[in-house]
mmCIF file of C-alpha atoms and ligand atoms in Angstrom:
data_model
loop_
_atom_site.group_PDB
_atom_site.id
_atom_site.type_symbol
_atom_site.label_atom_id
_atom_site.label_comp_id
_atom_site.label_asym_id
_atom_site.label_seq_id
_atom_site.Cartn_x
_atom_site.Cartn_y
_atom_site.Cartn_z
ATOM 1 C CA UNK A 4 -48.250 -58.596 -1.441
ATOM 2 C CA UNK A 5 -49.865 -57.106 -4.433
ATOM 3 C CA UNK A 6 -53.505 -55.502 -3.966
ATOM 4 C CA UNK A 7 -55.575 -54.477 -7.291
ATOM 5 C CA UNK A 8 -58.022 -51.653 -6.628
ATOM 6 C CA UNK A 9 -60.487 -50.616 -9.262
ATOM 7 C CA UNK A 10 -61.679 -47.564 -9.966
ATOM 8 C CA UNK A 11 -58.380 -46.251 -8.217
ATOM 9 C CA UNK A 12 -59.244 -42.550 -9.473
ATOM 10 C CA UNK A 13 -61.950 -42.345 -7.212
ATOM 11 C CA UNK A 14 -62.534 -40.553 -3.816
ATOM 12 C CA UNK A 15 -62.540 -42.917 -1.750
ATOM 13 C CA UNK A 16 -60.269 -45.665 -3.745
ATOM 14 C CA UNK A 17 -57.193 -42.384 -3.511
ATOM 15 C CA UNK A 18 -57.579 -42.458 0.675
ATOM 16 C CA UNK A 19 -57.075 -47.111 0.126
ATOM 17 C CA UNK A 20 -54.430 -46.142 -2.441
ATOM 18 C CA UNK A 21 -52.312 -44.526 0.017
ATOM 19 C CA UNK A 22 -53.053 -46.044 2.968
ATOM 20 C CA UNK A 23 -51.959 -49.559 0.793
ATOM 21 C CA UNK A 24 -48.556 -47.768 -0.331
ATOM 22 C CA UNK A 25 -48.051 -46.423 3.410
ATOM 23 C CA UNK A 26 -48.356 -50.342 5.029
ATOM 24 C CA UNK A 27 -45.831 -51.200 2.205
ATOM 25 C CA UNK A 28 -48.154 -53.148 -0.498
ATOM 26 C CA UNK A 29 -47.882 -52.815 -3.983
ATOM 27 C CA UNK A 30 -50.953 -51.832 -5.617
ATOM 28 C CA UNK A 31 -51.949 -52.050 -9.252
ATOM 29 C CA UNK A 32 -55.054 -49.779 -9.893
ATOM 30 C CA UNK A 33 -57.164 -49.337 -12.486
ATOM 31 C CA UNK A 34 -58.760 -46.221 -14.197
ATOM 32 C CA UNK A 35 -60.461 -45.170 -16.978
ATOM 33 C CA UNK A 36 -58.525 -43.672 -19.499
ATOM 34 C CA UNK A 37 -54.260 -42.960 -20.099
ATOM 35 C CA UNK A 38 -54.563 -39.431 -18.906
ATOM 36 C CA UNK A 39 -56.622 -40.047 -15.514
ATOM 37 C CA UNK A 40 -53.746 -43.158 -15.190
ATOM 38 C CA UNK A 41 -51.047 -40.619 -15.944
ATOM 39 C CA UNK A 42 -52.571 -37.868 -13.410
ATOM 40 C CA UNK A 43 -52.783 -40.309 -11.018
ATOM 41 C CA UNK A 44 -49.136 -42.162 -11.200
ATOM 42 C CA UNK A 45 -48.069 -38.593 -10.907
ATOM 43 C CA UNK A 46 -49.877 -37.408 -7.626
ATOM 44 C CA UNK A 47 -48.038 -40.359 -6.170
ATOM 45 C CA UNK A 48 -44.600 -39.166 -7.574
ATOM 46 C CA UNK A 49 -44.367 -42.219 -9.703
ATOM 47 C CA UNK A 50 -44.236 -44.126 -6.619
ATOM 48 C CA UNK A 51 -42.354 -47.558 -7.619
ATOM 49 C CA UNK A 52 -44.980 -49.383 -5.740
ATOM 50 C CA UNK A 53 -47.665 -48.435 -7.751
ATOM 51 C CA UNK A 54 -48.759 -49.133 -11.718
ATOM 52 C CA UNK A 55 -51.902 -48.229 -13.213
ATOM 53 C CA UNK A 56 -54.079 -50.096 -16.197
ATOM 54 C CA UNK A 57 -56.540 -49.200 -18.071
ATOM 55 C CA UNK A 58 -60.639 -50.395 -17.498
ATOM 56 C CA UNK A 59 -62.244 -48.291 -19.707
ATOM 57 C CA UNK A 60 -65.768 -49.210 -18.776
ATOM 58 C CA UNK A 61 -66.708 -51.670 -16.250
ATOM 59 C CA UNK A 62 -70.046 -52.417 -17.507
ATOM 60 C CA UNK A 63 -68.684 -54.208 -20.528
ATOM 61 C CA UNK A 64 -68.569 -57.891 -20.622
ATOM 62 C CA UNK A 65 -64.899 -59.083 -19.516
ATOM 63 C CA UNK A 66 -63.811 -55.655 -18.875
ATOM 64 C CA UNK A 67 -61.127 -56.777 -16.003
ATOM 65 C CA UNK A 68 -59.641 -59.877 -18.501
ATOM 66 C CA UNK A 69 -56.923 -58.210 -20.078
ATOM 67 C CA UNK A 70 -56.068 -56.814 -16.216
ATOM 68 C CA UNK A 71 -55.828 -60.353 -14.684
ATOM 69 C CA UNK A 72 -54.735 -62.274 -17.975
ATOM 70 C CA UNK A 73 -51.771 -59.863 -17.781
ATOM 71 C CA UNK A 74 -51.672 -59.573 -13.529
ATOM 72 C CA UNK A 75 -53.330 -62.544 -12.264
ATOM 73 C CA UNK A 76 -50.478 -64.810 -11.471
ATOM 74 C CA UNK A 77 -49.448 -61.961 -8.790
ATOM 75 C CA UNK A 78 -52.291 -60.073 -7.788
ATOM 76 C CA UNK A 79 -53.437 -61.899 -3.991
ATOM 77 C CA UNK A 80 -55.914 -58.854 -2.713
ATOM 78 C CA UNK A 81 -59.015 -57.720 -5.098
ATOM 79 C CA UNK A 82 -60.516 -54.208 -3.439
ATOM 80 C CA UNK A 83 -63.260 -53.748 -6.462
ATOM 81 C CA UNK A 84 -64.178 -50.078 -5.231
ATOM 82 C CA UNK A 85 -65.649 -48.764 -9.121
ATOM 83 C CA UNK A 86 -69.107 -47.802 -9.107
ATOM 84 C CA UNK A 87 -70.820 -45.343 -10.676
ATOM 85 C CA UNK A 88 -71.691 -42.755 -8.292
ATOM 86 C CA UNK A 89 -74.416 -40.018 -9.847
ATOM 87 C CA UNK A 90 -77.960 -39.287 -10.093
ATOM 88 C CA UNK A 91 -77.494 -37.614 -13.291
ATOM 89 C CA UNK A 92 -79.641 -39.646 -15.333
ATOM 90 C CA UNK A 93 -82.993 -41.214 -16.912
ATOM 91 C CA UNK A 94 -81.820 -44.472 -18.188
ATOM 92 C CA UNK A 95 -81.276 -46.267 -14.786
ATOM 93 C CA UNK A 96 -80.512 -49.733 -15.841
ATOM 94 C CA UNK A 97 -78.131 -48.401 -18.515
ATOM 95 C CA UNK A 98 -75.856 -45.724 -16.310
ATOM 96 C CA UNK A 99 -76.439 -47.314 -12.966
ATOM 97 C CA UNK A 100 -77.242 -51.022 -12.442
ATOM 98 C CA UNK A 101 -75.792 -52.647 -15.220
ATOM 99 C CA UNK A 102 -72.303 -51.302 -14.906
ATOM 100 C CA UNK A 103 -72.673 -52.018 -10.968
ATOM 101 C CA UNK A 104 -73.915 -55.579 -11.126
ATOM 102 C CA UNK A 105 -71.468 -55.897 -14.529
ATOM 103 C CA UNK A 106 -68.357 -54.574 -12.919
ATOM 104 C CA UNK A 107 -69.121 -57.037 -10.198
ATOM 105 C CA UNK A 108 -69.744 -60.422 -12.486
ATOM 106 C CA UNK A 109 -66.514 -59.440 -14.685
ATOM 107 C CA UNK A 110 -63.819 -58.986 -11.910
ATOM 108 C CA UNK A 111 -64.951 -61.969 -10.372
ATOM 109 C CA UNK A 112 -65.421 -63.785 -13.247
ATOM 110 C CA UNK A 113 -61.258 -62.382 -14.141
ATOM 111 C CA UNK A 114 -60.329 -64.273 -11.130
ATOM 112 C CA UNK A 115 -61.829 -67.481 -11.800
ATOM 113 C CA UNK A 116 -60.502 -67.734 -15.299
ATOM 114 C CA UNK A 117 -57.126 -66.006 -14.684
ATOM 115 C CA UNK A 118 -55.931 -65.463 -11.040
ATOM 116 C CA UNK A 119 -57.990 -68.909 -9.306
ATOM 117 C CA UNK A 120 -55.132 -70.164 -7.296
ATOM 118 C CA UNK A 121 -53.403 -66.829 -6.467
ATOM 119 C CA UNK A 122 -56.138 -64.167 -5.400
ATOM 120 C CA UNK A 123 -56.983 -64.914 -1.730
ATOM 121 C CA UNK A 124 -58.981 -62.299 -0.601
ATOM 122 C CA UNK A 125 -62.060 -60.184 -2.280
ATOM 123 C CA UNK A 126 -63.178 -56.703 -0.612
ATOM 124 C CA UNK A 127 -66.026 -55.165 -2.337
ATOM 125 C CA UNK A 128 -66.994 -51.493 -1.895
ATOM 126 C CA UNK A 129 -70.934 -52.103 -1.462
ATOM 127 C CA UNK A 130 -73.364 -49.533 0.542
ATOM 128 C CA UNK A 131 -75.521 -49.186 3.659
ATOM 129 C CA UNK A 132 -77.690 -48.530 0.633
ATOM 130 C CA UNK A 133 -77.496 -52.467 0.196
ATOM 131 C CA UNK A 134 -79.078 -52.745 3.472
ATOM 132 C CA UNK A 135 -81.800 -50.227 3.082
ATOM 133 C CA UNK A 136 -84.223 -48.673 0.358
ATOM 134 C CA UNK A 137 -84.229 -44.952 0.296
ATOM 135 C CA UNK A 138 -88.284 -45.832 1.971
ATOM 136 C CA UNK A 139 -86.659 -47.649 4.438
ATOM 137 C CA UNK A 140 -84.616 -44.656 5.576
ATOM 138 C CA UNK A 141 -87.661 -42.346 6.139
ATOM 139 C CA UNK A 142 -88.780 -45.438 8.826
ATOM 140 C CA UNK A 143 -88.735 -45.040 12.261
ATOM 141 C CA UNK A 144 -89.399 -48.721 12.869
ATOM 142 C CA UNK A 145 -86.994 -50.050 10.984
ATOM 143 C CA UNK A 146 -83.842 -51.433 12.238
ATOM 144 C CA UNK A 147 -80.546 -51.437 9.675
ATOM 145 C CA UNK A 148 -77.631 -54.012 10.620
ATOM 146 C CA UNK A 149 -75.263 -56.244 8.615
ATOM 147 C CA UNK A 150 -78.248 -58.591 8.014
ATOM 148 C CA UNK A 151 -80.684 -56.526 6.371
ATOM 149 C CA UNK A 152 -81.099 -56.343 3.147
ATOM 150 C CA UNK A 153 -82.536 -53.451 0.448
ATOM 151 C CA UNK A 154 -85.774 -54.719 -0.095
ATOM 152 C CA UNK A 155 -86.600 -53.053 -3.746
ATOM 153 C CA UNK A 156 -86.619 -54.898 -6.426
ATOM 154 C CA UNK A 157 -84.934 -54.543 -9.944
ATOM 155 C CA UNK A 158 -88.108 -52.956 -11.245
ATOM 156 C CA UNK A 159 -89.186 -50.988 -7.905
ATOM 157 C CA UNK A 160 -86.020 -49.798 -7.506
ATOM 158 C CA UNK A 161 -86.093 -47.510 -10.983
ATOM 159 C CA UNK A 162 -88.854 -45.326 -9.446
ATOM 160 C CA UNK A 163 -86.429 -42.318 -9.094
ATOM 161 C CA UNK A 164 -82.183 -41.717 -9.620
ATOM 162 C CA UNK A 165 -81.368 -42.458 -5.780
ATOM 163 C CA UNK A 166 -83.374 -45.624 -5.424
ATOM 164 C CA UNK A 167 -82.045 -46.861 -8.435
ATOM 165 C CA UNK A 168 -77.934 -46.149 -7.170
ATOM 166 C CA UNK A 169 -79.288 -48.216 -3.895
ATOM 167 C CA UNK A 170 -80.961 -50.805 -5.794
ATOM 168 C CA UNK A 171 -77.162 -51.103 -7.705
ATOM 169 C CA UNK A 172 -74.888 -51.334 -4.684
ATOM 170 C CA UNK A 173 -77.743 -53.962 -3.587
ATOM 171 C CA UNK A 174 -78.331 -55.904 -7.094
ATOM 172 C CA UNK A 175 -73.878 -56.003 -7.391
ATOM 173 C CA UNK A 176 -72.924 -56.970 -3.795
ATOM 174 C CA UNK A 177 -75.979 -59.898 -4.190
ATOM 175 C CA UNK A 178 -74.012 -60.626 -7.344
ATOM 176 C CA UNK A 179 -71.021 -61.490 -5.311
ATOM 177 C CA UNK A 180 -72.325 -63.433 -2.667
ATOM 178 C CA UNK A 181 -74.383 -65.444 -5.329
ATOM 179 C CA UNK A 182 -70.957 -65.804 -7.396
ATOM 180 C CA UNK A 183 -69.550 -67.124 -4.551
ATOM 181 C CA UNK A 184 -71.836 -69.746 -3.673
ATOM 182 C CA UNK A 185 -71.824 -70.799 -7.083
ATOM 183 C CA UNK A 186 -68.290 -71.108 -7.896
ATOM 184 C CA UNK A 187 -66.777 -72.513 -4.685
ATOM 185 C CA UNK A 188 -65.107 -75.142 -6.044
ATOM 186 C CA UNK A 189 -63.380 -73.474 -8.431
ATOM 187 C CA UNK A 190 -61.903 -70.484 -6.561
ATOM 188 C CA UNK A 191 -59.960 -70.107 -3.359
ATOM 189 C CA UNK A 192 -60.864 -66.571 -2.695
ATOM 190 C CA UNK A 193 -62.922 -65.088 0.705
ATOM 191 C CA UNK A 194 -65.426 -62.503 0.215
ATOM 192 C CA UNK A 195 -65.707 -59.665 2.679
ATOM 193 C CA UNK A 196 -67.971 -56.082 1.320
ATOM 194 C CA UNK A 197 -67.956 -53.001 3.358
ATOM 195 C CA UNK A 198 -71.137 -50.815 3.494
ATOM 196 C CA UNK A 199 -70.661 -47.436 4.410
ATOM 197 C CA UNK A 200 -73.108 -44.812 4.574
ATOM 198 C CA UNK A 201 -72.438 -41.586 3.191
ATOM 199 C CA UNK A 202 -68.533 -41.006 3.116
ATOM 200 C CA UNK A 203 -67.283 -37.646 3.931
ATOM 201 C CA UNK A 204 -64.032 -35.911 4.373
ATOM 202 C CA UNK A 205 -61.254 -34.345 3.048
ATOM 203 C CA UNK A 206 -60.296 -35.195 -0.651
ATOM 204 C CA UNK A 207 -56.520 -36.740 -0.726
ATOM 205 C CA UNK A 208 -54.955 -34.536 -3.192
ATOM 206 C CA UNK A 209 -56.264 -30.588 -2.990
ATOM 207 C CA UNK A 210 -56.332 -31.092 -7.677
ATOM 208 C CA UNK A 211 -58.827 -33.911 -7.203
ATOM 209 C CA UNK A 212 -61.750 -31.704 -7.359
ATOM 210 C CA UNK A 213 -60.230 -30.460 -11.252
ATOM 211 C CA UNK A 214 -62.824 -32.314 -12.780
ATOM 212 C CA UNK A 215 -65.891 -32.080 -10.618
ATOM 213 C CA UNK A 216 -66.488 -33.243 -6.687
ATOM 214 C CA UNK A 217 -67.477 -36.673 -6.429
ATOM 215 C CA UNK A 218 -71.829 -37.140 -5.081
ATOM 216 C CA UNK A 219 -70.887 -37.303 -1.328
ATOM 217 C CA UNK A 220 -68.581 -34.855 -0.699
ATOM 218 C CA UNK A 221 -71.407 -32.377 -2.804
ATOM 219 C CA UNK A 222 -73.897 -33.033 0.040
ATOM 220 C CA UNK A 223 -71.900 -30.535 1.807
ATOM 221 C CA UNK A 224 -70.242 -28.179 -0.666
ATOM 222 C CA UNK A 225 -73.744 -27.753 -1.915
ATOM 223 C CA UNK A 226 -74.280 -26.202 1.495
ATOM 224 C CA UNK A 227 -71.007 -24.353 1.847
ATOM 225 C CA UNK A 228 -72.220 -22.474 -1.847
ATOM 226 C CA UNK A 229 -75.769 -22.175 -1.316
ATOM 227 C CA UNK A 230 -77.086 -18.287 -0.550
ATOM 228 C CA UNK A 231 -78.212 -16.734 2.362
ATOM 229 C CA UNK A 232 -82.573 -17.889 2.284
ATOM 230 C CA UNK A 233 -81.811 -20.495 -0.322
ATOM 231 C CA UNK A 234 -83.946 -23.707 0.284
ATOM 232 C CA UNK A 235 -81.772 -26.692 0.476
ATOM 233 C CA UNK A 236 -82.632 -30.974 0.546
ATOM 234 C CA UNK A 237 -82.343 -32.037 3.755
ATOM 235 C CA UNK A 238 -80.199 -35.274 3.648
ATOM 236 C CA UNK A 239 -80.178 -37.762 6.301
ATOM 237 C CA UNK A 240 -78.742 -41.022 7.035
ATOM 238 C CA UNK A 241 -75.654 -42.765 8.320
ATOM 239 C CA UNK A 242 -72.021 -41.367 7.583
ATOM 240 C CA UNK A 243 -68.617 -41.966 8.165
ATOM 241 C CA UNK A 244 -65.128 -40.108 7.849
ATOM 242 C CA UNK A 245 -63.298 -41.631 4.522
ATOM 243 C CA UNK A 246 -60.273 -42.293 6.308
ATOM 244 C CA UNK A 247 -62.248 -44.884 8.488
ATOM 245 C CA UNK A 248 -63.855 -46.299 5.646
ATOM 246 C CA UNK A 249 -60.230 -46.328 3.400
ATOM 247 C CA UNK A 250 -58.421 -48.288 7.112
ATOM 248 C CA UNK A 251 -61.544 -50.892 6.557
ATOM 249 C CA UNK A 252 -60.875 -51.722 3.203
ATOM 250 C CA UNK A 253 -57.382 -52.716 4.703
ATOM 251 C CA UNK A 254 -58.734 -54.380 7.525
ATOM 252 C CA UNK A 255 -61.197 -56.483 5.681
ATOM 253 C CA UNK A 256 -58.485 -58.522 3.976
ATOM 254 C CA UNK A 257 -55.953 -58.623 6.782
ATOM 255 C CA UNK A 258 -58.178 -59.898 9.242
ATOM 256 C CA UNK A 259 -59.591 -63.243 9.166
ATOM 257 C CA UNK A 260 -62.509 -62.644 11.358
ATOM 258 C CA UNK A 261 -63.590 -60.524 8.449
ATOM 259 C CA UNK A 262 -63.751 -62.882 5.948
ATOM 260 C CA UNK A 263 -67.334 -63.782 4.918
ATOM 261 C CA UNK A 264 -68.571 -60.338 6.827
ATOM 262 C CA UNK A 265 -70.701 -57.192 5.763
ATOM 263 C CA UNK A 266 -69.037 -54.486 7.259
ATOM 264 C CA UNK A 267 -71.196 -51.567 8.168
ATOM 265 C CA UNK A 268 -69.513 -48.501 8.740
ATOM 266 C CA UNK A 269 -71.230 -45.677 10.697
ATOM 267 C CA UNK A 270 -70.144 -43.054 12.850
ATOM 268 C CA UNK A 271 -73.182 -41.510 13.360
ATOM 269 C CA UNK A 272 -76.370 -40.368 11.699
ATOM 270 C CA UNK A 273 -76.433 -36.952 9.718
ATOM 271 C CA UNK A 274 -78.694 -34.497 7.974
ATOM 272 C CA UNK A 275 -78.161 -31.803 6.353
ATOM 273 C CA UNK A 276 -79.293 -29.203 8.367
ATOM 274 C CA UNK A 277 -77.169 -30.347 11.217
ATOM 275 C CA UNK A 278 -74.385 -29.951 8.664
ATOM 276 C CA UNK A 279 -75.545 -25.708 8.198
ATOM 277 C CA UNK A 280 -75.719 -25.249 11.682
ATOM 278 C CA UNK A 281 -71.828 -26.350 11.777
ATOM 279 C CA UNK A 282 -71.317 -24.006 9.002
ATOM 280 C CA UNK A 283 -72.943 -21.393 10.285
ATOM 281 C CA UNK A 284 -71.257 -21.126 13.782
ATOM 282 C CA UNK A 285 -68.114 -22.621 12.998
ATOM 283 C CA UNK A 286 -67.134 -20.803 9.980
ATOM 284 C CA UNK A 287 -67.333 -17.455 10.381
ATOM 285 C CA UNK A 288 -65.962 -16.768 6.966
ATOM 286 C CA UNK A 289 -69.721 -18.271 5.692
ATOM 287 C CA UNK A 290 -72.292 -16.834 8.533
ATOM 288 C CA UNK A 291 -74.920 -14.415 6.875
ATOM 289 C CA UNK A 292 -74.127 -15.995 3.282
ATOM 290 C CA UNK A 293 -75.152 -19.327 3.339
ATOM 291 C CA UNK A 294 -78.909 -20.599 3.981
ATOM 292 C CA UNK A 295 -79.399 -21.126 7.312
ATOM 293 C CA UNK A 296 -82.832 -23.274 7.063
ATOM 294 C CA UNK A 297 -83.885 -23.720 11.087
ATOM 295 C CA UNK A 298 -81.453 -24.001 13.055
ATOM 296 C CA UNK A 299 -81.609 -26.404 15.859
ATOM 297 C CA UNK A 300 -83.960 -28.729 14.386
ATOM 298 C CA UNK A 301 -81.281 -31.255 12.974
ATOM 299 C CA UNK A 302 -81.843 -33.813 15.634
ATOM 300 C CA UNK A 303 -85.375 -33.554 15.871
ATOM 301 C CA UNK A 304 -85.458 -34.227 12.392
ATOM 302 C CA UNK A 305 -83.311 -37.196 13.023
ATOM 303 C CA UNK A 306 -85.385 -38.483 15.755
ATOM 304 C CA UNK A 307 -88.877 -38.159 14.183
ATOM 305 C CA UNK A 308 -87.544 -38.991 10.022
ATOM 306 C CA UNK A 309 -85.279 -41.561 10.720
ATOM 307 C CA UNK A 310 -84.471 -44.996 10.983
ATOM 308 C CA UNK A 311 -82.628 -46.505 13.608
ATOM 309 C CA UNK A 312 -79.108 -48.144 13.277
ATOM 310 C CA UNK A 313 -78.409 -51.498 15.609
ATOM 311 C CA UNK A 314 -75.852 -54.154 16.082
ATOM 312 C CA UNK A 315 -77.293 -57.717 15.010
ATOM 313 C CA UNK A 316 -78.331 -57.881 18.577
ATOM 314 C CA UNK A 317 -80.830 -55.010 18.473
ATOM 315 C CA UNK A 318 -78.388 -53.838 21.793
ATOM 316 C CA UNK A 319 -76.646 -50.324 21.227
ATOM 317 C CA UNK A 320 -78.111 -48.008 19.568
ATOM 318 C CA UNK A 321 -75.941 -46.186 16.891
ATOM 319 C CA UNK A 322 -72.266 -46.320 17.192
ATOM 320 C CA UNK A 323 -70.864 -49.660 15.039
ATOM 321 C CA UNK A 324 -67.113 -50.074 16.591
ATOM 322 C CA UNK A 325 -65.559 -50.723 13.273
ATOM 323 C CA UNK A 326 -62.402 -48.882 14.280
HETATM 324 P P1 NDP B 11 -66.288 -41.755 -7.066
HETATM 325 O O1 NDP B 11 -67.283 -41.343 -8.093
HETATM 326 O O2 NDP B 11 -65.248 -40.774 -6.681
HETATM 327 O O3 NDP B 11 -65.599 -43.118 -7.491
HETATM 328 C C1 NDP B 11 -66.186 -44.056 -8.350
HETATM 329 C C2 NDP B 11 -65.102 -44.684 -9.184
HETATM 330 O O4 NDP B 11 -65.678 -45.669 -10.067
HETATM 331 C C3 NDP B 11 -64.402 -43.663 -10.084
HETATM 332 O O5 NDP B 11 -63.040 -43.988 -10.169
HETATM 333 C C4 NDP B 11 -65.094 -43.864 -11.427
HETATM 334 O O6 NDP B 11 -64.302 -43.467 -12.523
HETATM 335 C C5 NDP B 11 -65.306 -45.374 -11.413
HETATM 336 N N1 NDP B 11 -66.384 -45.747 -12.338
HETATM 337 C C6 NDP B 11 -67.685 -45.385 -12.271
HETATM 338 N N2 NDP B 11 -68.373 -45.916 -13.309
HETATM 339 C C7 NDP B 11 -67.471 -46.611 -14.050
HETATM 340 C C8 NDP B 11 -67.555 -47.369 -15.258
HETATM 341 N N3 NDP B 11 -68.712 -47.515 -15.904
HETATM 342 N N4 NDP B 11 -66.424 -47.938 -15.737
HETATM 343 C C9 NDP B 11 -65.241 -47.794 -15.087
HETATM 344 N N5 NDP B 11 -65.106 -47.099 -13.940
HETATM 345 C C10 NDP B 11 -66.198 -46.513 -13.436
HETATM 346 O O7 NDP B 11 -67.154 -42.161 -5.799
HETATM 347 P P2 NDP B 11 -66.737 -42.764 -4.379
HETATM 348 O O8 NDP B 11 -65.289 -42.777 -4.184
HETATM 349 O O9 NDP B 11 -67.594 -42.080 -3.398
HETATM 350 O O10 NDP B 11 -67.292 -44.274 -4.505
HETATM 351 C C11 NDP B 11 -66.468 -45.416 -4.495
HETATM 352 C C12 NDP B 11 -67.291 -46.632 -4.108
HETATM 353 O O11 NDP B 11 -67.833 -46.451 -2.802
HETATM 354 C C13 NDP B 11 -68.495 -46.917 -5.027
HETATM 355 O O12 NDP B 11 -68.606 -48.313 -5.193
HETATM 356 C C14 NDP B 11 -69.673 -46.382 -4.221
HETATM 357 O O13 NDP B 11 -70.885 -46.997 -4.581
HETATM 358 C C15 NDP B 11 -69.225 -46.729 -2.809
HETATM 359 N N6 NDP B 11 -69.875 -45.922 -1.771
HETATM 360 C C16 NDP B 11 -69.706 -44.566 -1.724
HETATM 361 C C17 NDP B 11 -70.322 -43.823 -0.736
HETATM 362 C C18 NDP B 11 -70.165 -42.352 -0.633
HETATM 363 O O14 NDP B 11 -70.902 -41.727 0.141
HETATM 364 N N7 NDP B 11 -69.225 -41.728 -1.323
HETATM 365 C C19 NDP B 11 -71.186 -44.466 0.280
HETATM 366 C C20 NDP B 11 -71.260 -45.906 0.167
HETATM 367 C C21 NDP B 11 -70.625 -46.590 -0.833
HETATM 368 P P3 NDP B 11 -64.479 -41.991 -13.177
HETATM 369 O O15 NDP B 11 -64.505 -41.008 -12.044
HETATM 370 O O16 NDP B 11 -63.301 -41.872 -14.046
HETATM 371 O O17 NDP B 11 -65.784 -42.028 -13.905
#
């Protein structure tokens, strides 16, 4: 079976990358330029599995064409995983939602036209941050499941850097389901999207961080550099180990009771001064030079700031068994 994963450079795409050529598929990916191709196709020892093309920009129209003009007759498994992932900008619509909700139209769109009656299954990398509005996650009374939706709009949404990221994982994965519904007739493919909340973990290859940590994984090496006093963001929200959220991306196309599904991934919630209190008394290496903020207040923090994660059945509280 042939799988094509976009945006195969990234962090989390690497951990799907190699769990794919572990289970024996082949996988075309797709990056940005030759030289990220090259780096890549190397990492894996030019792994005869594994091929790379070039998408040099996702949000320009028909950016995945020449991909699935050239592909589409064998590619069966779409994982679209290429986002942009920063909050390292002004012009919101420009760096963040138009390449999201772009990316999203022209892969799809790719299929239709090129791969119709050979692509089976669709997984798309969405967000919890399709489910919830940075506002919502400061809400005690609200409850975030596979139903719920971001409720900013395309305007609301550009109030800041991190609303506007949500408001792109929201605006591309409703892009998808809309596509979907639209085209039925004329594509054979299910749709499954997983939502993760912040992904964290080890990077697959120790040279990935060469050209800059992706924004996830800097929630906590911001912590691991910061100096002793320093003031420091508290993040909160849901997380989950990349290797979990890499094994869903599998499972989402090769089980059928995922087909159709949101898939929420969350192993528990987080902040980011429960994160420093692991540093400081598990790392001994770090104690009396990092910040320390107050230690101990993590959960209370949690319990007062925090929304509150629930199956569809408003039963358990928390843990999702995803895995
Ligand atoms: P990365 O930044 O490591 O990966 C993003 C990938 O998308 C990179 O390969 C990047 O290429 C590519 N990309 C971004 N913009 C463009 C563009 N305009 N044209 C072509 N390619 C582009 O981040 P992650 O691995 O963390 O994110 C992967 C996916 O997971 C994203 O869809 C993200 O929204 C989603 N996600 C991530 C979470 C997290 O906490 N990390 C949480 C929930 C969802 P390049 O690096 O070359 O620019």
């Amino acid at each position: 079976t042939v799988v094509f994963v976009s945006g195969a450079t990234g962090f989390i795409a690497l951990h799907v990358v190699d769990d794919l050529l572990k289970t024996g598929y082949k996988v075309i990916g797709s990056g940005r330029s030759q030289e990220k191709n090259d780096g890549l196709l190397k990492k894996f020892k030019s792994n005869p599995n594994l091929s790379m093309e070039i998408v040099e920009d996702i949000a320009a129209p028909n950016a995945f064409d020449k991909v699935f003009q050239k592909h589409g007759k064998e590619i069966k498994v779409v994982l679209h995983i290429a986002s942009p992932v920063h909050f390292n900008t002004t012009d919101f619509e420009k760096d963040l939602l138009i390449p999201a909700v772009n990316g999203t139209k022209s892969i799809l769109e790719a299929i239709k036209n090129y791969a119709a009656d050979t692509v089976e299954k669709v997984v798309i990398t969405s967000s919890v941050a399709a489910l919830a509005s940075p506002g919502d996650m400061k809400d005690t009374s609200f409850v975030v499941n596979e139903e719920s939706w971001n409720k900013d709009t395309w305007e609301s949404c550009q109030a800041n850097a991190v609303s506007a990221y949500c408001g792109s994982k929201k605006f591309a994965e409703k892009t998808a389901w809309d596509f979907l519904e639209e085209n039925q007739s004329s594509i054979k493919f299910t749709l499954s999207t997983i939502n993760p909340g912040f992904v964290f973990g080890p990077q697959l290859f120790a040279d990935s961080l060469r050209n800059g940590i992706n924004s996830s994984s800097a929630t906590i090496a911001n912590l691991v550099s910061s100096k002793l006093g320093d003031n420091f963001y508290n993040y909160s929200g849901p997380f989950i180990d990349v290797r979990d959220v890499s094994k869903a991306h599998l499972l989402a196309f090769e089980k059928p009771e995922c087909a159709g599904q949101r898939l929420f991934l969350c192993e528990d919630m987080f902040c980011s001064q429960e994160a420093l209190d692991i540093l400081n008394e598990e790392f001994p290496q770090l104690k009396g030079k990092i910040a320390t903020g107050e230690p101990g207040s993590g959960s209370t923090f949690l319990t007062k700031k925090l929304l509150q994660v629930r199956q569809p059945q408003n039963q358990k509280f928390i843990r999702i068994p995803i895995l």
